[in-house]
Every structure is written in structure tokens, then in C-alpha cells.
Short mmCIF file of C-alpha atoms and ligand atoms in Angstrom, two decimals:
data_model
loop_
_atom_site.label_atom_id
_atom_site.label_comp_id
_atom_site.label_asym_id
_atom_site.label_seq_id
_atom_site.Cartn_x
_atom_site.Cartn_y
_atom_site.Cartn_z
CA MET A 1 -40.14 -4.29 -24.46
CA ARG A 2 -40.53 -2.43 -21.16
CA ILE A 3 -38.03 -3.63 -18.54
CA ILE A 4 -38.23 -2.50 -14.93
CA VAL A 5 -35.46 -3.17 -12.44
CA VAL A 6 -36.25 -2.74 -8.74
CA GLY A 7 -33.09 -2.01 -6.78
CA ASN A 8 -30.14 0.03 -8.01
CA GLY A 9 -27.44 -1.68 -5.96
CA MET A 10 -24.61 -3.88 -7.24
CA ALA A 11 -26.86 -6.39 -9.03
CA GLY A 12 -29.41 -3.89 -10.39
CA ALA A 13 -26.81 -1.41 -11.65
CA ARG A 14 -24.88 -4.22 -13.35
CA LEU A 15 -28.06 -5.55 -14.94
CA VAL A 16 -29.00 -2.26 -16.62
CA SER A 17 -25.53 -1.95 -18.12
CA GLU A 18 -25.59 -5.60 -19.26
CA VAL A 19 -29.02 -5.05 -20.86
CA ARG A 20 -27.86 -1.91 -22.66
CA ALA A 21 -24.75 -3.72 -23.92
CA ARG A 22 -27.07 -6.18 -25.69
CA ASP A 23 -30.17 -4.15 -26.51
CA LYS A 24 -30.41 -0.43 -27.30
CA GLU A 25 -34.15 -0.42 -28.00
CA SER A 26 -36.04 -1.61 -24.93
CA LYS A 27 -37.39 0.94 -22.48
CA VAL A 28 -35.46 0.43 -19.24
CA THR A 29 -36.44 1.97 -15.90
CA VAL A 30 -34.54 1.33 -12.66
CA PHE A 31 -35.90 2.24 -9.23
CA GLY A 32 -33.53 2.75 -6.32
CA ALA A 33 -34.60 3.24 -2.72
CA GLU A 34 -31.26 4.92 -1.94
CA THR A 35 -30.75 8.48 -3.18
CA TRP A 36 -27.15 7.77 -4.20
CA GLN A 37 -26.00 6.90 -7.68
CA PRO A 38 -25.13 3.19 -7.59
CA TYR A 39 -21.93 2.49 -5.70
CA ASN A 40 -19.65 -0.46 -4.98
CA ARG A 41 -20.95 -1.64 -1.62
CA VAL A 42 -18.00 -4.04 -1.26
CA LEU A 43 -15.66 -1.05 -1.04
CA LEU A 44 -17.52 0.57 1.87
CA SER A 45 -15.02 -1.17 4.15
CA ASN A 46 -12.27 0.74 2.35
CA VAL A 47 -14.23 3.99 2.80
CA LEU A 48 -14.53 3.26 6.51
CA ALA A 49 -10.82 2.49 6.69
CA GLY A 50 -9.98 5.68 4.76
CA SER A 51 -8.28 3.95 1.81
CA SER A 52 -11.07 5.07 -0.62
CA GLY A 53 -13.22 8.19 -0.66
CA PRO A 54 -17.02 7.98 -1.14
CA ASP A 55 -16.64 9.43 -4.66
CA GLN A 56 -14.18 6.66 -5.61
CA VAL A 57 -16.67 3.84 -5.15
CA ARG A 58 -19.23 4.88 -7.78
CA LEU A 59 -20.33 2.13 -10.17
CA LEU A 60 -21.89 4.14 -13.00
CA ASP A 61 -21.33 7.75 -13.92
CA PRO A 62 -24.54 9.84 -13.41
CA ALA A 63 -24.34 10.88 -17.09
CA TRP A 64 -24.42 7.21 -18.15
CA TYR A 65 -28.20 6.96 -17.72
CA GLY A 66 -28.99 9.89 -20.03
CA GLU A 67 -26.42 8.74 -22.59
CA HIS A 68 -27.89 5.23 -22.64
CA GLY A 69 -31.58 6.10 -22.51
CA VAL A 70 -32.17 4.48 -19.11
CA GLU A 71 -34.57 6.14 -16.71
CA ALA A 72 -33.26 6.06 -13.12
CA VAL A 73 -35.74 6.89 -10.38
CA LEU A 74 -33.61 7.30 -7.27
CA GLY A 75 -34.70 7.76 -3.67
CA THR A 76 -38.03 6.17 -4.64
CA PRO A 77 -38.74 2.62 -3.47
CA VAL A 78 -41.22 0.45 -5.27
CA VAL A 79 -43.95 -0.42 -2.76
CA GLN A 80 -46.16 -2.80 -4.70
CA ILE A 81 -46.23 -5.07 -7.71
CA ASP A 82 -49.59 -5.50 -9.44
CA ARG A 83 -49.10 -8.76 -11.32
CA GLU A 84 -52.59 -8.64 -12.88
CA THR A 85 -51.88 -5.43 -14.80
CA ARG A 86 -48.09 -5.95 -14.86
CA THR A 87 -47.46 -2.63 -13.15
CA VAL A 88 -45.17 -1.51 -10.33
CA ILE A 89 -46.31 1.16 -7.92
CA ALA A 90 -43.69 3.42 -6.40
CA GLU A 91 -43.77 5.22 -3.06
CA ASP A 92 -44.48 8.55 -4.79
CA GLY A 93 -47.63 7.04 -6.33
CA ARG A 94 -46.36 6.60 -9.87
CA ARG A 95 -47.47 3.43 -11.65
CA VAL A 96 -45.19 2.06 -14.34
CA PRO A 97 -46.13 -0.88 -16.57
CA TYR A 98 -43.64 -3.63 -17.40
CA ASP A 99 -43.25 -6.59 -19.72
CA VAL A 100 -40.27 -7.88 -17.73
CA LEU A 101 -39.63 -7.08 -14.08
CA VAL A 102 -36.32 -7.84 -12.34
CA LEU A 103 -36.09 -7.74 -8.55
CA ALA A 104 -32.63 -6.78 -7.30
CA THR A 105 -33.59 -5.59 -3.85
CA GLY A 106 -30.56 -7.04 -2.02
CA SER A 107 -30.57 -7.48 1.74
CA ARG A 108 -31.08 -5.40 4.80
CA ALA A 109 -28.89 -5.39 7.89
CA ILE A 110 -30.19 -7.47 10.78
CA VAL A 111 -30.80 -5.28 13.82
CA PRO A 112 -30.98 -7.39 16.99
CA PRO A 113 -34.08 -6.67 19.08
CA ILE A 114 -32.27 -5.45 22.20
CA PRO A 115 -33.05 -2.35 24.27
CA GLY A 116 -31.28 0.81 23.11
CA VAL A 117 -30.31 -0.68 19.72
CA GLU A 118 -31.38 2.57 18.03
CA ARG A 119 -28.20 4.11 19.48
CA ALA A 120 -26.14 1.75 17.31
CA ILE A 121 -25.40 2.20 13.59
CA PRO A 122 -25.70 -0.74 11.17
CA PHE A 123 -23.05 -1.14 8.44
CA ARG A 124 -24.71 -1.78 5.09
CA THR A 125 -25.16 1.41 3.08
CA LEU A 126 -23.12 4.47 2.14
CA ASP A 127 -25.39 6.51 4.45
CA ASP A 128 -24.53 4.09 7.30
CA CYS A 129 -20.85 4.38 6.47
CA GLN A 130 -20.99 8.18 6.56
CA ALA A 131 -22.90 8.11 9.86
CA ILE A 132 -20.23 5.83 11.38
CA LEU A 133 -17.43 8.07 10.11
CA ALA A 134 -19.13 11.21 11.45
CA ALA A 135 -19.64 9.57 14.86
CA SER A 136 -16.08 8.24 14.96
CA ARG A 137 -14.69 11.78 14.78
CA THR A 138 -16.12 12.61 18.21
CA SER A 139 -15.85 9.13 19.75
CA SER A 140 -13.19 7.85 22.10
CA LYS A 141 -14.02 4.13 22.03
CA ALA A 142 -16.00 1.90 19.68
CA VAL A 143 -17.72 -1.44 19.94
CA VAL A 144 -18.53 -3.51 16.87
CA ILE A 145 -21.17 -6.20 17.41
CA GLY A 146 -20.64 -9.17 15.06
CA GLY A 147 -17.40 -10.95 14.22
CA GLY A 148 -18.15 -12.00 10.64
CA LEU A 149 -16.41 -10.57 7.56
CA LEU A 150 -18.13 -7.18 7.81
CA GLY A 151 -17.67 -6.74 11.54
CA ILE A 152 -13.97 -7.53 11.26
CA GLU A 153 -13.52 -5.12 8.37
CA ALA A 154 -15.40 -2.41 10.30
CA ALA A 155 -13.41 -3.01 13.49
CA ARG A 156 -10.08 -3.01 11.63
CA GLY A 157 -11.06 0.15 9.74
CA LEU A 158 -11.96 2.03 12.92
CA ALA A 159 -8.85 0.81 14.75
CA GLY A 160 -6.78 1.99 11.78
CA ARG A 161 -8.24 5.45 12.38
CA GLY A 162 -6.80 5.37 15.89
CA LEU A 163 -9.98 4.45 17.77
CA PRO A 164 -9.75 1.72 20.45
CA VAL A 165 -12.21 -0.96 19.30
CA THR A 166 -13.78 -3.98 20.98
CA LEU A 167 -15.28 -6.62 18.71
CA LEU A 168 -18.07 -8.66 20.30
CA HIS A 169 -19.03 -11.99 18.79
CA LEU A 170 -21.68 -14.48 19.85
CA ALA A 171 -20.02 -17.62 18.48
CA GLY A 172 -16.94 -19.22 20.00
CA HIS A 173 -14.62 -17.95 17.27
CA LEU A 174 -14.52 -15.29 14.56
CA MET A 175 -16.02 -15.93 11.09
CA GLU A 176 -17.26 -19.32 12.27
CA ARG A 177 -19.04 -19.95 8.96
CA GLN A 178 -15.82 -19.75 6.94
CA LEU A 179 -13.12 -20.65 9.49
CA ASP A 180 -12.38 -23.50 11.87
CA ALA A 181 -11.71 -22.73 15.53
CA GLU A 182 -7.92 -22.51 15.22
CA ALA A 183 -8.06 -20.16 12.23
CA GLY A 184 -10.55 -18.01 14.17
CA LEU A 185 -8.13 -17.91 17.09
CA VAL A 186 -5.13 -16.96 14.95
CA LEU A 187 -7.20 -14.28 13.20
CA GLY A 188 -8.26 -12.91 16.59
CA GLU A 189 -4.63 -12.71 17.71
CA THR A 190 -3.65 -10.90 14.51
CA LEU A 191 -6.46 -8.39 15.01
CA ALA A 192 -5.52 -7.92 18.68
CA GLY A 193 -2.02 -6.95 17.51
CA LEU A 194 -3.67 -4.28 15.35
CA GLY A 195 -5.62 -2.70 18.18
CA VAL A 196 -8.91 -4.65 18.11
CA GLU A 197 -9.87 -6.28 21.40
CA ILE A 198 -11.72 -9.52 20.65
CA ARG A 199 -14.42 -10.98 22.90
CA THR A 200 -16.01 -14.14 21.58
CA GLY A 201 -18.83 -16.21 23.09
CA VAL A 202 -20.54 -13.08 24.39
CA SER A 203 -24.03 -11.77 23.81
CA ALA A 204 -24.94 -8.07 23.69
CA ALA A 205 -28.02 -7.48 25.85
CA GLU A 206 -28.45 -3.69 25.74
CA VAL A 207 -26.95 -0.61 24.09
CA LEU A 208 -26.51 2.19 26.62
CA PRO A 209 -25.16 5.72 26.13
CA GLU A 210 -21.96 4.57 27.90
CA GLY A 211 -21.49 1.31 26.01
CA VAL A 212 -22.83 -2.20 25.54
CA ARG A 213 -24.18 -4.27 28.41
CA LEU A 214 -23.46 -7.98 27.91
CA ALA A 215 -25.84 -10.76 28.92
CA ASP A 216 -23.61 -11.54 31.94
CA GLY A 217 -24.01 -7.94 33.16
CA THR A 218 -20.55 -6.68 32.15
CA LEU A 219 -20.39 -3.23 30.57
CA VAL A 220 -18.11 -2.79 27.54
CA GLU A 221 -17.52 0.94 27.36
CA ALA A 222 -18.05 2.74 24.06
CA ASP A 223 -19.54 5.91 22.66
CA LEU A 224 -19.86 4.45 19.14
CA VAL A 225 -21.58 1.11 18.55
CA VAL A 226 -21.60 -0.47 15.08
CA LEU A 227 -23.84 -3.40 14.15
CA ALA A 228 -22.59 -6.12 11.82
CA CYS A 229 -24.99 -8.88 12.83
CA GLY A 230 -25.65 -10.33 9.39
CA VAL A 231 -28.18 -9.58 6.68
CA ARG A 232 -31.63 -10.73 5.70
CA PRO A 233 -32.75 -10.87 2.03
CA GLU A 234 -35.17 -8.07 1.14
CA THR A 235 -38.13 -10.16 -0.02
CA GLU A 236 -41.16 -8.25 1.24
CA LEU A 237 -42.21 -6.87 -2.14
CA ALA A 238 -42.05 -10.32 -3.71
CA ALA A 239 -43.92 -11.95 -0.86
CA GLN A 240 -46.69 -9.33 -0.97
CA ALA A 241 -47.06 -9.98 -4.69
CA GLY A 242 -47.56 -13.68 -3.96
CA LEU A 243 -44.27 -14.89 -5.48
CA GLU A 244 -42.65 -17.97 -3.94
CA VAL A 245 -40.30 -16.87 -1.18
CA ARG A 246 -38.27 -19.10 1.13
CA ARG A 247 -35.15 -17.45 2.56
CA GLY A 248 -34.92 -15.52 -0.71
CA VAL A 249 -37.16 -15.11 -3.76
CA VAL A 250 -37.10 -18.55 -5.34
CA VAL A 251 -35.69 -18.61 -8.90
CA ASP A 252 -34.80 -21.24 -11.48
CA ASP A 253 -31.68 -21.49 -13.67
CA GLU A 254 -32.94 -18.57 -15.80
CA LEU A 255 -33.30 -16.57 -12.57
CA ARG A 256 -37.03 -16.54 -13.24
CA THR A 257 -39.49 -16.61 -10.33
CA ASP A 258 -42.72 -18.59 -10.42
CA ASP A 259 -44.18 -15.67 -12.43
CA PRO A 260 -42.58 -15.97 -15.91
CA ALA A 261 -42.49 -12.16 -16.30
CA ILE A 262 -40.57 -11.61 -13.06
CA PHE A 263 -36.89 -12.41 -12.38
CA ALA A 264 -34.80 -11.98 -9.22
CA ILE A 265 -31.02 -11.58 -8.90
CA GLY A 266 -28.41 -10.82 -6.25
CA GLU A 267 -28.81 -11.19 -2.53
CA CYS A 268 -32.63 -11.21 -2.63
CA ALA A 269 -32.70 -14.35 -4.81
CA GLU A 270 -32.57 -17.98 -3.76
CA HIS A 271 -31.21 -20.32 -6.42
CA ASP A 272 -31.10 -24.06 -5.82
CA GLY A 273 -31.63 -23.51 -2.11
CA VAL A 274 -28.76 -21.02 -1.81
CA VAL A 275 -28.89 -17.29 -1.07
CA TYR A 276 -25.50 -15.79 -1.89
CA GLY A 277 -23.94 -12.97 0.09
CA LEU A 278 -21.12 -11.99 -2.26
CA VAL A 279 -21.01 -9.90 -5.40
CA ALA A 280 -19.63 -12.46 -7.88
CA PRO A 281 -22.86 -14.51 -8.08
CA ALA A 282 -24.93 -11.31 -8.31
CA TRP A 283 -22.94 -10.12 -11.33
CA GLU A 284 -22.98 -13.53 -12.97
CA GLN A 285 -26.75 -13.68 -12.50
CA ALA A 286 -27.14 -10.17 -13.99
CA ALA A 287 -25.34 -11.32 -17.16
CA VAL A 288 -27.54 -14.43 -17.46
CA VAL A 289 -30.79 -12.44 -17.05
CA ALA A 290 -29.59 -9.87 -19.59
CA ASP A 291 -28.90 -12.71 -22.05
CA VAL A 292 -32.28 -14.31 -21.45
CA ILE A 293 -34.54 -11.24 -21.52
CA THR A 294 -32.89 -9.52 -24.48
CA GLY A 295 -32.67 -12.80 -26.39
CA ALA A 296 -28.89 -12.31 -26.85
CA ALA A 297 -28.38 -15.88 -25.59
CA LYS A 298 -31.75 -17.42 -24.86
CA ASP A 299 -30.20 -20.63 -23.56
CA ALA A 300 -28.00 -18.85 -20.96
CA ARG A 301 -28.39 -20.48 -17.56
CA TYR A 302 -27.05 -19.85 -14.05
CA ARG A 303 -25.74 -23.01 -12.41
CA GLY A 304 -24.58 -21.72 -9.02
CA SER A 305 -21.25 -20.31 -7.86
CA ARG A 306 -18.21 -21.56 -5.98
CA LEU A 307 -17.32 -18.84 -3.53
CA VAL A 308 -14.03 -17.50 -2.29
CA THR A 309 -14.19 -15.10 0.65
CA ARG A 310 -11.34 -12.63 0.99
CA LEU A 311 -11.01 -10.25 3.88
CA LYS A 312 -10.22 -6.65 2.99
CA ALA A 313 -8.59 -5.49 6.21
CA LYS A 314 -5.22 -3.75 6.17
CA SER A 315 -2.36 -6.04 7.32
CA VAL A 316 -4.63 -9.11 7.57
CA GLU A 317 -4.42 -11.52 4.65
CA LEU A 318 -7.24 -14.05 4.66
CA ALA A 319 -8.85 -16.16 1.98
CA ALA A 320 -11.35 -18.93 2.74
CA MET A 321 -13.20 -21.18 0.33
CA GLY A 322 -15.45 -24.21 0.28
CA GLU A 323 -15.88 -26.87 2.94
CA THR A 324 -13.36 -25.70 5.50
CA HIS A 325 -15.02 -27.53 8.40
CA LEU A 326 -14.53 -31.10 7.17
CA THR A 327 -12.38 -33.21 9.47
CA GLU A 328 -9.99 -36.13 8.86
CA GLU A 329 -12.90 -38.55 9.18
CA HIS A 330 -14.43 -37.28 5.95
CA ALA A 331 -11.54 -35.80 4.02
CA GLU A 332 -7.79 -35.52 3.72
CA VAL A 333 -6.75 -32.47 5.71
CA VAL A 334 -3.35 -30.79 5.36
CA ARG A 335 -2.67 -28.13 7.94
CA PHE A 336 0.11 -25.76 8.98
CA SER A 337 -0.16 -23.41 11.91
CA HIS A 338 2.35 -20.88 13.22
CA ARG A 339 0.46 -18.69 15.62
CA ALA A 340 3.38 -16.48 16.54
CA ARG A 341 3.55 -15.36 12.90
CA GLY A 342 -0.23 -15.13 12.40
CA THR A 343 -0.05 -17.93 9.86
CA TYR A 344 -2.60 -20.71 9.42
CA ARG A 345 -3.04 -22.76 6.26
CA LYS A 346 -5.42 -25.60 5.70
CA LEU A 347 -6.33 -27.66 2.67
CA VAL A 348 -9.35 -29.94 2.62
CA ILE A 349 -9.11 -32.59 -0.09
CA ARG A 350 -11.65 -35.17 -1.18
CA GLU A 351 -11.08 -37.73 -3.90
CA GLY A 352 -7.86 -35.96 -4.83
CA ARG A 353 -9.59 -32.58 -5.37
CA LEU A 354 -9.47 -29.40 -3.33
CA VAL A 355 -12.89 -28.84 -1.74
CA GLY A 356 -11.91 -26.25 0.85
CA ALA A 357 -9.04 -24.07 2.03
CA ILE A 358 -8.13 -21.45 4.60
CA LEU A 359 -5.13 -19.21 4.01
CA LEU A 360 -4.43 -16.81 6.83
CA GLY A 361 -1.31 -14.66 6.81
CA GLU A 362 0.64 -13.69 3.74
CA SER A 363 0.86 -16.54 1.25
CA ALA A 364 1.96 -16.86 -2.35
CA ALA A 365 -0.35 -19.85 -2.70
CA VAL A 366 -3.71 -18.00 -2.71
CA GLY A 367 -3.97 -17.60 -6.49
CA THR A 368 -3.10 -21.19 -7.33
CA LEU A 369 -5.28 -22.71 -4.63
CA THR A 370 -8.21 -20.53 -5.67
CA GLN A 371 -7.81 -21.79 -9.23
CA LEU A 372 -7.56 -25.40 -8.11
CA PHE A 373 -10.70 -24.95 -6.01
CA ASP A 374 -12.52 -23.19 -8.86
CA ARG A 375 -11.74 -25.79 -11.47
CA GLY A 376 -12.13 -28.76 -9.14
CA GLY A 377 -9.35 -30.52 -11.06
CA PRO A 378 -7.03 -33.20 -9.59
CA LEU A 379 -4.32 -31.94 -7.24
CA PRO A 380 -0.61 -32.65 -7.63
CA GLY A 381 0.68 -35.25 -5.15
CA ASP A 382 3.07 -32.78 -3.47
CA ARG A 383 0.74 -31.30 -0.83
CA ALA A 384 3.53 -29.41 0.95
CA GLY A 385 4.40 -27.73 -2.35
CA LEU A 386 0.82 -26.48 -2.51
CA LEU A 387 1.03 -24.90 0.94
CA PHE A 388 4.58 -23.61 0.50
CA PRO A 389 5.05 -22.66 -3.13
CA GLY A 390 8.63 -21.86 -4.03
CA VAL A 391 10.07 -23.95 -1.17
CA SER A 392 12.21 -27.00 -2.01
CA GLY A 393 11.79 -26.70 -5.73
CA ALA A 394 7.98 -26.52 -5.67
CA ALA A 395 6.39 -24.42 -8.38
CA VAL A 396 6.13 -20.69 -7.72
CA ALA A 397 2.38 -20.77 -7.50
CA ASP A 398 1.20 -17.37 -8.59
CA SER A 399 3.72 -16.87 -11.35
CA PRO A 400 1.88 -15.53 -14.39
CA VAL A 401 4.04 -17.85 -16.50
CA ARG A 402 2.69 -21.01 -14.89
CA MET A 403 -0.91 -19.90 -14.64
CA PRO A 404 -3.04 -21.55 -17.33
CA ASP A 405 -5.10 -19.27 -19.57
CA SER A 406 -8.27 -20.73 -18.05
CA ALA A 407 -7.30 -19.58 -14.52
CA LYS A 408 -9.83 -17.16 -13.04
CA VAL A 409 -7.93 -14.08 -11.90
CA CYS A 410 -10.79 -11.72 -10.96
CA GLN A 411 -13.32 -13.70 -8.93
CA CYS A 412 -15.91 -10.89 -8.74
CA ASN A 413 -16.10 -10.39 -12.51
CA ASN A 414 -15.15 -13.90 -13.60
CA VAL A 415 -12.15 -12.75 -15.68
CA THR A 416 -9.51 -15.31 -16.70
CA LYS A 417 -5.83 -14.93 -17.46
CA GLY A 418 -6.68 -15.72 -21.10
CA GLN A 419 -9.08 -12.75 -21.27
CA ILE A 420 -6.43 -10.46 -19.76
CA ARG A 421 -3.92 -11.73 -22.32
CA ALA A 422 -6.41 -11.12 -25.16
CA CYS A 423 -7.02 -7.63 -23.86
CA TRP A 424 -3.26 -6.99 -23.69
CA GLU A 425 -2.93 -8.31 -27.27
CA SER A 426 -5.47 -5.74 -28.40
CA GLY A 427 -3.40 -2.92 -26.93
CA ALA A 428 -4.04 -2.62 -23.17
CA ARG A 429 -0.73 -1.97 -21.42
CA ASP A 430 -1.72 -1.23 -17.81
CA VAL A 431 -4.24 -2.24 -15.16
CA THR A 432 -6.53 0.72 -15.88
CA ALA A 433 -6.85 -0.28 -19.53
CA VAL A 434 -7.43 -3.95 -18.62
CA ALA A 435 -10.05 -2.90 -16.05
CA ALA A 436 -11.84 -0.73 -18.62
CA ALA A 437 -12.00 -3.61 -21.11
CA THR A 438 -12.67 -6.61 -18.83
CA ARG A 439 -13.86 -5.10 -15.52
CA ALA A 440 -11.13 -7.12 -13.72
CA THR A 441 -10.17 -5.42 -10.40
CA THR A 442 -13.44 -3.41 -10.22
CA GLY A 443 -15.17 -5.65 -7.65
CA CYS A 444 -13.45 -6.15 -4.30
CA GLY A 445 -10.11 -5.16 -5.83
CA THR A 446 -8.06 -7.93 -4.19
CA CYS A 447 -6.90 -9.24 -7.60
CA ARG A 448 -5.17 -5.98 -8.51
CA ASP A 449 -1.65 -7.28 -7.81
CA ALA A 450 -2.31 -10.44 -9.84
CA VAL A 451 -3.57 -8.44 -12.84
CA GLU A 452 -0.60 -6.09 -12.54
CA GLY A 453 1.71 -9.14 -12.47
CA ILE A 454 0.21 -10.60 -15.65
CA VAL A 455 0.32 -7.30 -17.55
CA GLY A 456 3.91 -6.69 -16.38
CA TRP A 457 4.96 -10.18 -17.43
CA LEU A 458 3.34 -9.80 -20.88
CA CYS A 459 5.09 -6.45 -21.34
CA GLU A 460 8.40 -8.08 -20.33
CA GLN A 461 7.83 -10.92 -22.81
CA GLU A 462 7.19 -8.33 -25.50
CA GLY A 463 10.51 -6.66 -24.61
CA VAL A 464 12.31 -10.02 -24.77
CA SER A 465 10.89 -10.99 -28.16
CA ALA A 466 11.28 -7.49 -29.70
C1 FAD B 1 -19.28 -3.34 4.05
C2 FAD B 1 -19.51 -4.46 3.09
C3 FAD B 1 -18.42 -5.17 2.59
C4 FAD B 1 -18.62 -6.21 1.69
N1 FAD B 1 -17.52 -6.87 1.21
C5 FAD B 1 -17.69 -7.81 0.24
C6 FAD B 1 -16.56 -8.45 -0.36
O1 FAD B 1 -15.41 -8.23 0.00
N2 FAD B 1 -16.77 -9.32 -1.38
C7 FAD B 1 -18.04 -9.58 -1.85
O2 FAD B 1 -18.19 -10.34 -2.81
N3 FAD B 1 -19.14 -9.02 -1.27
C8 FAD B 1 -19.00 -8.15 -0.23
N4 FAD B 1 -20.10 -7.55 0.32
C9 FAD B 1 -21.45 -7.99 -0.12
C10 FAD B 1 -21.87 -7.29 -1.42
O3 FAD B 1 -21.83 -5.91 -1.24
C11 FAD B 1 -23.27 -7.75 -1.79
O4 FAD B 1 -23.21 -9.14 -2.05
C12 FAD B 1 -23.81 -7.03 -3.02
O5 FAD B 1 -23.91 -5.65 -2.77
C13 FAD B 1 -25.19 -7.60 -3.39
O6 FAD B 1 -25.76 -6.85 -4.42
P1 FAD B 1 -27.35 -6.64 -4.51
O7 FAD B 1 -27.57 -5.72 -5.65
O8 FAD B 1 -28.02 -7.95 -4.48
O9 FAD B 1 -27.75 -5.90 -3.16
P2 FAD B 1 -27.45 -4.34 -2.73
O10 FAD B 1 -26.11 -3.98 -3.22
O11 FAD B 1 -27.76 -4.33 -1.31
O12 FAD B 1 -28.52 -3.55 -3.55
C14 FAD B 1 -29.89 -3.62 -3.34
C15 FAD B 1 -30.48 -2.24 -3.57
O13 FAD B 1 -31.89 -2.36 -3.71
C16 FAD B 1 -32.51 -1.27 -3.05
N5 FAD B 1 -33.90 -1.63 -2.76
C17 FAD B 1 -34.36 -2.53 -1.86
N6 FAD B 1 -35.73 -2.57 -1.91
C18 FAD B 1 -36.10 -1.70 -2.86
C19 FAD B 1 -37.36 -1.29 -3.36
N7 FAD B 1 -38.51 -1.82 -2.90
N8 FAD B 1 -37.42 -0.34 -4.33
C20 FAD B 1 -36.26 0.19 -4.82
N9 FAD B 1 -35.03 -0.16 -4.37
C21 FAD B 1 -34.94 -1.09 -3.41
C22 FAD B 1 -31.65 -1.10 -1.82
O14 FAD B 1 -31.86 0.18 -1.25
C23 FAD B 1 -30.26 -1.29 -2.40
O15 FAD B 1 -29.74 -0.07 -2.87
C24 FAD B 1 -19.94 -6.54 1.26
C25 FAD B 1 -21.03 -5.83 1.78
C26 FAD B 1 -20.84 -4.82 2.70
C27 FAD B 1 -22.03 -4.07 3.26
#
């Protein structure tokens, strides 16, 4: 079988390794438009903030391809799919036939059509990240346009490097898709305390050499302007080939498009009306496609994902999940707000189950609430105990002892406590060994402390019983 993967980003790179784990025989070719070896895009925020170097975010070792008989054609976009002859045509003119084609073309950054926008740098790729870092070395003031997850991470990263930063956001509050207005306000205050000036409800009208002109005529001074205005699924290739495209390339539960020989995964795919913008669904989809096309598990199906968004910005703890915007009219809402401490916690409960939560500021409850949200199981009656674990006799939420084996610890790679325990039982004694065996911690990395806690607790138990 000849398998071609178009796109060597987080979904495409994962797919080739999942295929090779199941099938050593098929001919696998992956095309990547970027010249880089595949890297962990999620960790670009850490590169911008200086907590990771560019060489620490690699996903696959360059030698891996040769060792596993996978042909990687990098810096060479595929420009056309000929469905009649089942051939892809690359920019350099090469034509490569396929039996199975997987599109993993991701998204591209949205660049607002405003005058002077070419002076600004989008934040999507490692090249972008390096361009921002290079510019920041000679800049005295930065503006980030876009107050979603990425814009906040970029602004915090640049502020952490000592650059005064203004964050401009069109909506009335930050991260309006994940947060309610009060959480957005508390987050803004926390960021302001870390050197990021927040301006919400403003529209950038022009990028000038001296800064950004707002729609009301005000000039926000800056000599570095970063764009984080959202992404658009990269669907052009699929559309040109006549595949069904809505917001993304439409796929079924096998991740198959309306052409049975062509699949789509990751941010370019639309499953059940949803286009995901996080890595966990992309990696889950890669595993399902690998099962289906290699025949390792022909009945594997993707049924959609429940998402947890976690901000990776130093000194700002934020997790948001599910239907955070529901009000008391439609759900039971439990809320605690302490603005002076940068704390905001909200639970949204329907029919006794957690359907949404916001946890801003340090909280021991994140792990437990994430599990309750994931499993959709009934909640204990003590709501305060859920928001304040450990207080007044309530269970210490994230204790590895209390966590059931089915609890998902690594959201990005879908790794449970039970799998970590099994890995420990077969000899792994630290996080590095657990990561090598299960991939836990290798996505966004926010579960590292939890994995460390479980391994430490198992080691302690071993000491006790020895
Ligand atoms: C700064 C930043 C921080 C993020 N933080 C998080 C986070 O904390 N948690 C989280 O879950 N997600 C996060 N994300 C989102 C996450 O990175 C994406 O969901 C993930 O990368 C999607 O994987 P993908 O393979 O679908 O797309 P990509 O990783 O974008 O890969 C697509 C690849 O396909 C290539 N390509 C496109 N067209 C062609 C073509 N015609 N021929 C060949 N190659 C092509 C592109 O060049 C690209 O390399 C973040 C993203 C960014 C930019």
C-alpha cells in the first residue's frame, strides 16, 4: 500500500509514527511545506517566553525517517491532488501515486486586511516565532493584536523578556470564547500585574512604523506588532480537488472524506460540524486513521473530543472547559471570585453533571474537575468541596491516591492514571521513562506535575511495602 500524508505538523508527524507502529511494510511518504523537521507547535509559546529552546520542541528525530523507511519531503508543498489517477503533485513538479491519501494541512494564521499589516508578524510557525524573537531584541515596545489563548501567551512571553506590551482585543473581554466576562476581567488584571497593558473593545485599523492606529484614531506606540487574530483551516487543496469542504474538510467517524481513498485529520478536518483547534483531537484522530488504514483495528472510530483549554503563561494559572457561558436560567452555577488575589472559579452543572468550568488562579481542583468533566459522571453533593479541595474535610482533589485508574492525566495524549501505573509496574521510575513509554507530558506539558506526583506516590508505596 502507498500512503501519502500531506502536512508534517503535529497531526501528520503523529500519523506517520502511528502507521509505522502498526505496519512496517507500506510505502509511506510525507510532504511538509515547512523546511523544519516536525516540531511541537504548542510549545512555541514556551520558545517565545524563553523557557524552551527551538531544538527542544522537536517531535521526531531526523534519523527516525531513515530508520523507519519513511520518505519525508520537506520544504515542498503539495499543490494538487489528481483524484482520477490517485496522484499528488508537489510544487517541485514531482508526481507521486497513492492508494491512501491523508490530509493534515492544519490551519493558517488569519491576517486582518488592514493597511500596513505586512509590518506585523503572525504567530503560528517556528519561522514566525524566530522572526518575533529577532525583532524583539531591537524593539522597545510591542503590541499584540488578539486576546485569545495565543495572543495572551505571546504577550506574556514578550513581557517576561522585559518588553512593555499592549494587548489589543476586539471583544469586550479576553478569551471570550472560553471565559465569561468576569473571568476575562480577572485574567486581564492578572496580566496587567505582569506588565501587559490590556485594551479590550478596540479595533486595529492600521499598522504604522510607529505603532498601531486604532479605529477611533488613537495611536498605540510599538516597534514590534504581533498578530494572533485566530486561524483558518487550510482547505484549499481539498477544495480544488472537489472534496466536500465547509469550514474544514468534511470527514466521517473514520476520518474519511467523501472520496474513500482520502482522509483528513487535525485542524484542517471538520468532524460532526466541529473543527478543533487543539492538539488532543488531532492526535486521537491520527491513531484512528492509522488503525483504519493499516487494518490494525478496522472498526476504530473517532467520536469527537471534550476539550480542556489550559493557558501556558508563566504565573497565570487558567483552565477552561465546556459550556462556561451558561447562566442560572439554564444550569446550576457555582461561582467564587476574589479579584484581589486573581482568583475566579466557576462550575456549570446540568442534571448533576459538570458541563463546564473556569479555574483561574492557582487551584488544587483542576485535576479532579477535569476528570469529572471528561467522564461526565455524577458530581458529589458538596459543591464547595469541589471548588475548595482540602478545606473543611473535603477530599484533597488531586491526590494520586484518590484518583481513579480511569482518570485522564495527560489530556493531549489521552493517558490515564492506570496506564501510568502499568508503566511504573513494568519498570519506569521517573517522568522521562513514563513519557517515553506513554507519551504523557509530551503535548502541552501542563500535566508534568501530576505525572511526577503519581510516579512519586507509587515509588513511596513501594518503599512502604518493601
Ligand atoms: C503558539 C501556539 C500555541 C498553542 N498552544 C496550544 C495548547 O496549549 N494546547 C493545544 O492543544 N493546542 C495548542 N495550539 C494548537 C496546536 O498547535 C494545533 O492544534 C496543532 O498544531 C494542530 O496540528 P495540525 O497538524 O492539524 O496542524 P499544524 O501543526 O499546523 O500542521 C500542519 C502542517 O501542514 C503543512 N501544510 C499545509 N499545507 C500543506 C501542503 N499543501 N503541502 C504540504 N504541507 C502543508 C503546514 O505547513 C504545517 O506544517 C497552539 C498553537 C500555537 C500556534
